Amino acid sequence: MIARTGLGLRAQKGGAVAVAVVLEGGKPRVVSSTLLATHAEGDRLSLEPYRVAHGLGQGRAAEAADAVAEGRARQDRLAEAGLRAIVDGPFVAALLVNRAGWVTNLLDYSLAWPDHVPVAEGLAVREALRTGLRACGVETLELDEKSLPERAAERLGLASAEIDARLKALGKAVGGPWRKEQKLACLAGWIAALG
């Protein structure tokens, strides 16, 4: 029987931290830790479509909408291609989310609140990941990032300190970088691998 891979994804500007985890004898092993790009090098529109739209201003709303649509389409294509390249074989994805789901129109949000454009960029990457996962036909679960440690403790039957120790050990085995983002994606992938 082929072990199912859990792919933890944490969106950030320009892409996502992606950590693939398999279970061997019930213990997690990281098989990949990488950055999945949702932008092309030198392509500002795919990197930050809402910043570009904000720069056009509210007086050019149609142009801003077209720029966002094109930038988002590029992000979607890059996310799908990146996902297809990461994992070979059966896998389930765990996409980390937060409580910013109340923002329903990212363009209006970006044009009205210039300080919040980075939030829109992160939400756009998350949506590109969703689109790519659907296109790849990947089973996906969404995990709230803030409640992930508590959910993991329940699901894994381990104390928080034990989970932290195991994540640290997994990071040593993988090498750098192994920051908070990688640990969160790893934990999400671990939960996804459990099924």
mmCIF file of C-alpha atoms in Angstrom:
data_model
loop_
_atom_site.group_PDB
_atom_site.id
_atom_site.type_symbol
_atom_site.label_atom_id
_atom_site.label_comp_id
_atom_site.label_asym_id
_atom_site.label_seq_id
_atom_site.Cartn_x
_atom_site.Cartn_y
_atom_site.Cartn_z
ATOM 1 C CA MET A 1 0.000 0.000 0.000
ATOM 2 C CA ILE A 2 1.315 3.434 -0.964
ATOM 3 C CA ALA A 3 1.416 5.882 1.927
ATOM 4 C CA ARG A 4 -0.685 8.956 1.425
ATOM 5 C CA THR A 5 1.211 12.220 1.527
ATOM 6 C CA GLY A 6 -0.124 15.173 3.478
ATOM 7 C CA LEU A 7 0.792 18.511 1.920
ATOM 8 C CA GLY A 8 0.601 21.454 4.303
ATOM 9 C CA LEU A 9 0.278 24.855 2.625
ATOM 10 C CA ARG A 10 0.676 28.272 4.217
ATOM 11 C CA ALA A 11 0.046 31.201 1.869
ATOM 12 C CA GLN A 12 2.250 34.270 1.859
ATOM 13 C CA LYS A 13 2.944 37.032 -0.633
ATOM 14 C CA GLY A 14 4.156 35.503 -3.863
ATOM 15 C CA GLY A 15 3.390 31.886 -3.040
ATOM 16 C CA ALA A 16 3.173 29.383 -0.246
ATOM 17 C CA VAL A 17 5.335 27.394 2.089
ATOM 18 C CA ALA A 18 4.653 23.773 1.117
ATOM 19 C CA VAL A 19 5.678 20.888 3.355
ATOM 20 C CA ALA A 20 4.919 17.293 2.334
ATOM 21 C CA VAL A 21 4.683 14.704 5.106
ATOM 22 C CA VAL A 22 4.289 10.916 5.030
ATOM 23 C CA LEU A 23 3.682 8.623 7.972
ATOM 24 C CA GLU A 24 6.060 5.718 8.456
ATOM 25 C CA GLY A 25 5.116 3.440 11.304
ATOM 26 C CA GLY A 26 2.782 6.176 12.524
ATOM 27 C CA LYS A 27 5.604 8.736 12.704
ATOM 28 C CA PRO A 28 5.847 11.744 10.399
ATOM 29 C CA ARG A 29 8.680 12.174 7.924
ATOM 30 C CA VAL A 30 9.104 15.282 5.793
ATOM 31 C CA VAL A 31 9.632 14.344 2.160
ATOM 32 C CA SER A 32 9.677 17.898 0.825
ATOM 33 C CA SER A 33 9.879 21.421 2.176
ATOM 34 C CA THR A 34 9.786 24.109 -0.450
ATOM 35 C CA LEU A 35 8.273 27.376 -1.588
ATOM 36 C CA LEU A 36 5.527 27.074 -4.171
ATOM 37 C CA ALA A 37 5.607 30.230 -6.273
ATOM 38 C CA THR A 38 2.403 31.864 -7.456
ATOM 39 C CA HIS A 39 4.329 34.574 -9.250
ATOM 40 C CA ALA A 40 6.869 34.614 -12.046
ATOM 41 C CA GLU A 41 10.219 36.295 -11.509
ATOM 42 C CA GLY A 42 10.006 39.922 -12.611
ATOM 43 C CA ASP A 43 6.213 39.788 -13.096
ATOM 44 C CA ARG A 44 4.827 42.348 -10.675
ATOM 45 C CA LEU A 45 1.249 41.673 -11.753
ATOM 46 C CA SER A 46 1.420 38.032 -10.637
ATOM 47 C CA LEU A 47 3.310 38.995 -7.467
ATOM 48 C CA GLU A 48 1.015 41.755 -6.233
ATOM 49 C CA PRO A 49 -2.070 42.332 -8.387
ATOM 50 C CA TYR A 50 -3.870 44.307 -5.680
ATOM 51 C CA ARG A 51 -0.898 46.633 -5.120
ATOM 52 C CA VAL A 52 -0.835 47.286 -8.873
ATOM 53 C CA ALA A 53 -4.601 47.937 -8.836
ATOM 54 C CA HIS A 54 -4.278 50.257 -5.852
ATOM 55 C CA GLY A 55 -1.565 52.170 -7.702
ATOM 56 C CA LEU A 56 -3.987 52.785 -10.559
ATOM 57 C CA GLY A 57 -6.464 54.384 -8.141
ATOM 58 C CA GLN A 58 -10.227 54.447 -7.840
ATOM 59 C CA GLY A 59 -10.569 56.742 -10.843
ATOM 60 C CA ARG A 60 -9.407 53.875 -13.056
ATOM 61 C CA ALA A 61 -11.584 51.128 -11.586
ATOM 62 C CA ALA A 62 -12.078 49.254 -14.876
ATOM 63 C CA GLU A 63 -8.328 49.164 -15.510
ATOM 64 C CA ALA A 64 -7.733 48.066 -11.920
ATOM 65 C CA ALA A 65 -10.283 45.254 -12.288
ATOM 66 C CA ASP A 66 -8.642 44.084 -15.535
ATOM 67 C CA ALA A 67 -5.193 44.140 -13.923
ATOM 68 C CA VAL A 68 -6.403 42.092 -10.965
ATOM 69 C CA ALA A 69 -8.174 39.597 -13.220
ATOM 70 C CA GLU A 70 -5.018 39.073 -15.281
ATOM 71 C CA GLY A 71 -2.744 38.881 -12.232
ATOM 72 C CA ARG A 72 -5.053 36.392 -10.513
ATOM 73 C CA ALA A 73 -5.262 34.242 -13.660
ATOM 74 C CA ARG A 74 -1.465 34.108 -13.726
ATOM 75 C CA GLN A 75 -1.378 33.167 -10.038
ATOM 76 C CA ASP A 76 -3.905 30.378 -10.608
ATOM 77 C CA ARG A 77 -1.878 28.886 -13.475
ATOM 78 C CA LEU A 78 1.361 29.053 -11.515
ATOM 79 C CA ALA A 79 -0.222 27.508 -8.420
ATOM 80 C CA GLU A 80 -1.572 24.583 -10.444
ATOM 81 C CA ALA A 81 1.766 23.987 -12.183
ATOM 82 C CA GLY A 82 3.630 24.199 -8.878
ATOM 83 C CA LEU A 83 1.280 21.757 -7.168
ATOM 84 C CA ARG A 84 1.602 19.250 -10.017
ATOM 85 C CA ALA A 85 5.393 19.404 -9.666
ATOM 86 C CA ILE A 86 5.568 18.980 -5.885
ATOM 87 C CA VAL A 87 3.978 15.658 -5.055
ATOM 88 C CA ASP A 88 4.096 12.413 -6.978
ATOM 89 C CA GLY A 89 1.396 9.958 -5.968
ATOM 90 C CA PRO A 90 -1.726 10.222 -3.845
ATOM 91 C CA PHE A 91 -1.913 13.182 -1.516
ATOM 92 C CA VAL A 92 -4.293 15.293 0.464
ATOM 93 C CA ALA A 93 -3.710 18.988 1.037
ATOM 94 C CA ALA A 94 -4.199 20.962 4.210
ATOM 95 C CA LEU A 95 -4.545 24.667 3.470
ATOM 96 C CA LEU A 96 -4.005 26.953 6.428
ATOM 97 C CA VAL A 97 -6.589 29.723 6.663
ATOM 98 C CA ASN A 98 -7.378 32.520 9.083
ATOM 99 C CA ARG A 99 -10.412 34.520 9.998
ATOM 100 C CA ALA A 100 -10.181 37.033 7.152
ATOM 101 C CA GLY A 101 -12.905 35.263 5.180
ATOM 102 C CA TRP A 102 -15.238 38.201 5.775
ATOM 103 C CA VAL A 103 -13.404 40.132 3.033
ATOM 104 C CA THR A 104 -15.551 39.313 0.030
ATOM 105 C CA ASN A 105 -14.359 41.833 -2.577
ATOM 106 C CA LEU A 106 -10.572 42.064 -2.502
ATOM 107 C CA LEU A 107 -10.397 44.797 -5.142
ATOM 108 C CA ASP A 108 -12.773 47.157 -3.325
ATOM 109 C CA TYR A 109 -11.022 46.314 -0.072
ATOM 110 C CA SER A 110 -7.614 47.149 -1.569
ATOM 111 C CA LEU A 111 -8.743 50.374 -3.159
ATOM 112 C CA ALA A 112 -10.454 51.578 0.026
ATOM 113 C CA TRP A 113 -7.817 50.514 2.573
ATOM 114 C CA PRO A 114 -4.246 50.997 1.318
ATOM 115 C CA ASP A 115 -2.748 49.677 4.572
ATOM 116 C CA HIS A 116 -4.615 46.399 4.065
ATOM 117 C CA VAL A 117 -3.367 45.605 0.552
ATOM 118 C CA PRO A 118 -0.955 42.957 1.965
ATOM 119 C CA VAL A 119 -3.971 41.135 3.445
ATOM 120 C CA ALA A 120 -5.603 41.056 0.008
ATOM 121 C CA GLU A 121 -2.380 39.732 -1.531
ATOM 122 C CA GLY A 122 -2.247 36.862 0.967
ATOM 123 C CA LEU A 123 -5.920 36.042 0.408
ATOM 124 C CA ALA A 124 -5.336 36.060 -3.359
ATOM 125 C CA VAL A 125 -2.522 33.533 -3.007
ATOM 126 C CA ARG A 126 -4.755 31.360 -0.851
ATOM 127 C CA GLU A 127 -7.465 31.495 -3.521
ATOM 128 C CA ALA A 128 -4.898 30.625 -6.216
ATOM 129 C CA LEU A 129 -3.947 27.567 -4.153
ATOM 130 C CA ARG A 130 -7.612 26.555 -3.865
ATOM 131 C CA THR A 131 -8.005 26.921 -7.632
ATOM 132 C CA GLY A 132 -4.853 24.900 -8.295
ATOM 133 C CA LEU A 133 -5.884 22.160 -5.892
ATOM 134 C CA ARG A 134 -9.324 21.882 -7.528
ATOM 135 C CA ALA A 135 -7.724 21.748 -10.986
ATOM 136 C CA CYS A 136 -5.461 18.938 -9.781
ATOM 137 C CA GLY A 137 -8.428 17.089 -8.251
ATOM 138 C CA VAL A 138 -6.801 17.070 -4.819
ATOM 139 C CA GLU A 139 -8.779 16.392 -1.672
ATOM 140 C CA THR A 140 -8.339 19.479 0.485
ATOM 141 C CA LEU A 141 -9.084 20.338 4.049
ATOM 142 C CA GLU A 142 -8.831 23.834 5.444
ATOM 143 C CA LEU A 143 -7.373 24.283 8.892
ATOM 144 C CA ASP A 144 -7.613 27.456 10.945
ATOM 145 C CA GLU A 145 -4.050 28.533 11.689
ATOM 146 C CA LYS A 146 -4.829 29.965 15.118
ATOM 147 C CA SER A 147 -6.539 26.828 16.396
ATOM 148 C CA LEU A 148 -4.136 24.416 14.658
ATOM 149 C CA PRO A 149 -2.024 23.643 17.766
ATOM 150 C CA GLU A 150 -5.089 22.685 19.808
ATOM 151 C CA ARG A 151 -6.581 20.666 16.961
ATOM 152 C CA ALA A 152 -3.257 18.903 16.414
ATOM 153 C CA ALA A 153 -2.947 18.025 20.102
ATOM 154 C CA GLU A 154 -6.427 16.461 20.002
ATOM 155 C CA ARG A 155 -5.962 14.690 16.677
ATOM 156 C CA LEU A 156 -2.460 13.394 17.406
ATOM 157 C CA GLY A 157 -3.066 12.605 21.060
ATOM 158 C CA LEU A 158 0.120 14.421 22.006
ATOM 159 C CA ALA A 159 0.892 17.281 24.364
ATOM 160 C CA SER A 160 1.888 20.591 22.801
ATOM 161 C CA ALA A 161 5.443 20.235 24.094
ATOM 162 C CA GLU A 162 5.789 16.820 22.428
ATOM 163 C CA ILE A 163 4.432 18.185 19.136
ATOM 164 C CA ASP A 164 6.899 21.084 19.311
ATOM 165 C CA ALA A 165 9.794 18.687 19.993
ATOM 166 C CA ARG A 166 8.831 16.493 17.042
ATOM 167 C CA LEU A 167 8.480 19.495 14.738
ATOM 168 C CA LYS A 168 11.907 20.709 15.807
ATOM 169 C CA ALA A 169 13.410 17.275 15.103
ATOM 170 C CA LEU A 170 11.720 17.158 11.690
ATOM 171 C CA GLY A 171 13.229 20.546 10.912
ATOM 172 C CA LYS A 172 16.726 19.353 11.806
ATOM 173 C CA ALA A 173 16.307 16.415 9.456
ATOM 174 C CA VAL A 174 15.206 18.705 6.624
ATOM 175 C CA GLY A 175 17.629 21.564 7.200
ATOM 176 C CA GLY A 176 16.874 25.237 6.743
ATOM 177 C CA PRO A 177 14.843 27.212 6.510
ATOM 178 C CA TRP A 178 12.609 25.868 9.283
ATOM 179 C CA ARG A 179 10.766 28.839 10.677
ATOM 180 C CA LYS A 180 7.271 29.217 12.060
ATOM 181 C CA GLU A 181 5.760 29.039 8.559
ATOM 182 C CA GLN A 182 7.437 25.706 7.796
ATOM 183 C CA LYS A 183 6.468 24.281 11.195
ATOM 184 C CA LEU A 184 2.821 25.265 10.695
ATOM 185 C CA ALA A 185 2.743 23.813 7.168
ATOM 186 C CA CYS A 186 4.425 20.642 8.466
ATOM 187 C CA LEU A 187 1.888 20.252 11.247
ATOM 188 C CA ALA A 188 -0.967 20.772 8.776
ATOM 189 C CA GLY A 189 0.571 18.191 6.427
ATOM 190 C CA TRP A 190 0.979 15.746 9.336
ATOM 191 C CA ILE A 191 -2.709 16.041 10.192
ATOM 192 C CA ALA A 192 -3.662 15.640 6.519
ATOM 193 C CA ALA A 193 -1.516 12.494 6.207
ATOM 194 C CA LEU A 194 -3.492 10.900 9.040
ATOM 195 C CA GLY A 195 -6.590 10.902 6.878
#
